[in-house]
Amino acid sequence: MTDAPESVPPTGLRKGLTSYGDAGFSLFLRRAFIKAMGYSDDALDRPIIGITNTYSDFNPCHGNVPDLIAACKRGVMLAGGLPMEFPTISIHESFAHPTSMFLRNLMAIDTEEMIRAQPMDAVVLIGGCDKTIPAQLMGAASANIPAIVLPTGPMLVGHYKGEVLGACTDCRRMWAQFRAGDRTEAEMDEVSGRLAPTKGTCMVMGTASTVACMTEALGMCLPGAGTVPATHADRIRAAEASGAAAIRLARDGMTPSRIMTPAAFTNALTVLQAIGGSTNGLIHFTAVAGRLGIPIDLDAFDALGLKVPVLVDLKPSGQHYMEHFHWAGGMPRLLAELGELIDTSQLSVAGGTLADIVAGAEYVPGQDVIRGRDAPIHSGGGLAVLRGNLVPGGALLKRSAATAALMVHEGRAVVFDGIEDMTDRIDDEALDVAADDVLILRNAGPKGAPGMPEAGYIPIPRKLARAGVKDMVRISDARMSGTAFGTIVLHATPEAAIGGPLALVRNGDRIRLDATARTLDVLVSDSELAVRAAAWVAPPEPPGAERGYLRLFLDQVTQADEGVDFTFLRPPVKL
Ligand code: FES
């Protein structure tokens, strides 16, 4: 029988009819086509839960997605709904040229429009690798239909000759040892099979783990869903439970904007500090909040860092890995330890509030992964915001992964004009560089690279690495992988490619970093900087910039302090 269009708000198959100028015909046609898949009328009359399929042969971090989808569908059906999986873009860090960040906004557009275009009463967003959950949250925030995130979960750890290994902190550590001549090519070949031993996301507190933990604190995934290992049975059960939860969210009209409130973002940023998380967490959640018109104030974030200690002992800031964090009690335990620093009145997709989640936190005797506030890893938060004449719009320093002796440092600038220039010259034996110099990489920001690649982890010049230098102050307008470590200043804003002060620095200028005072300056007079600014010429645009997504990106991308989102994707400013 053909359903007639109704005057009540449409649900299920009746949502968002294709426009043929006759709503009854549109629904008739839709039903006729979908019956080709063998659905019964009973199935088609149920609430519809969309499930994003981000499986890709190019994305091992999402290798378990087919299993998660199967379990999620089971959860939806057990709760009385009809699951409908659909594909969206999938992005893996190592398989995205020029960089995954270039594609995050494209995935956000894809996710938003597919959620909006297709009839679904709620959506389960299955993501994991660094940019995917941020893109999904951005899209879901803009589409604003009930949504729940299901992370793919972290990999298990690897082992090599008695050492415990984790992607990708140990990838970088071992590569640095190889560059310094301390490891052979044969060893590196062997170790490449041990660093990522299972499907799932990087198992250190890199960007993927950071985003998953922040998503749990934001209230957008079920408790435990941020940390259960990708390959464990509990991960499958979390998928089933997420499917069932989506039915409840649809029934209650629990839209993302009801969960992602300003206070919920403060909770997520508090957790970012407490886990010693990736600097990328700030950029991504600034972008997500921006979709809801919620500004993230950098100075307020820095102030948060002064009162929130780092409590989680994970690499790269500490010792352990995600599976250890999970078995130590995971996010519910961390939220409990953070006490009044968390606003537990905030809602969760689990139903109820964070207070309910804290009440159910597991206490694991003897664990040393999640510390109490009386015995923190670092007393003053993981991330610090710097300001000064070199970074008037701000820059970030991951204090928890930096060298204490370099927190206050003055040195001579050694400048690289772009990633290619750095690659060409960094290992040149004739490069004029010493251990107490400050390495600067510019034209690697949102527009400059383009896409703000994770190039901020400037390698120690080979001749210094051979001499035993392990860390130097490094500054760039790029980002850095959350798995990296060192005294590295990132996200210099405004970036060099639009004429930010980083563009004006010359080799030999004195640079002063004072992480305690939160300052970063080039010790050059204002008048001299003004002369240099007047003579500055913008770098040429990259090849292919005349058309396509690259043109859109260059025209629309915002700076790091606005989340590197596109201007036209943010809500209009209310006057
Ligand atoms: Fe996917 Fe690290 S490469 S999470």
Short mmCIF file of C-alpha atoms and ligand atoms in Angstrom, two decimals, residues 59-62 91-94 128-130 155 167-168 200-203 207-209 483, ligand 1:
data_model
loop_
_atom_site.label_atom_id
_atom_site.label_comp_id
_atom_site.label_asym_id
_atom_site.label_seq_id
_atom_site.Cartn_x
_atom_site.Cartn_y
_atom_site.Cartn_z
CA ASN A 59 42.73 2.69 6.25
CA PRO A 60 44.03 0.00 8.65
CA CYS A 61 42.90 2.11 11.61
CA HIS A 62 39.36 1.31 10.42
CA ILE A 91 41.00 9.23 5.77
CA HIS A 92 44.17 7.56 7.03
CA GLU A 93 47.12 9.65 8.15
CA SER A 94 49.72 7.95 5.99
CA GLY A 128 38.87 6.53 14.53
CA CYS A 129 41.91 7.65 12.60
CA ASP A 130 42.92 11.19 13.52
CA MET A 155 45.54 -1.14 18.56
CA ALA A 167 52.58 3.55 16.91
CA CYS A 168 53.66 6.04 16.40
CA GLY A 200 42.79 0.00 15.20
CA THR A 201 44.11 3.46 15.93
CA CYS A 202 47.53 4.42 17.28
CA MET A 203 47.74 3.12 20.85
CA THR A 207 45.57 12.49 18.13
CA ALA A 208 43.22 9.55 17.58
CA SER A 209 43.29 8.52 21.26
CA THR A 483 52.50 10.82 18.97
FE1 FES B 1 45.39 6.22 12.20
FE2 FES B 1 47.45 6.85 13.94
S1 FES B 1 47.50 6.53 11.79
S2 FES B 1 45.32 6.68 14.30
#
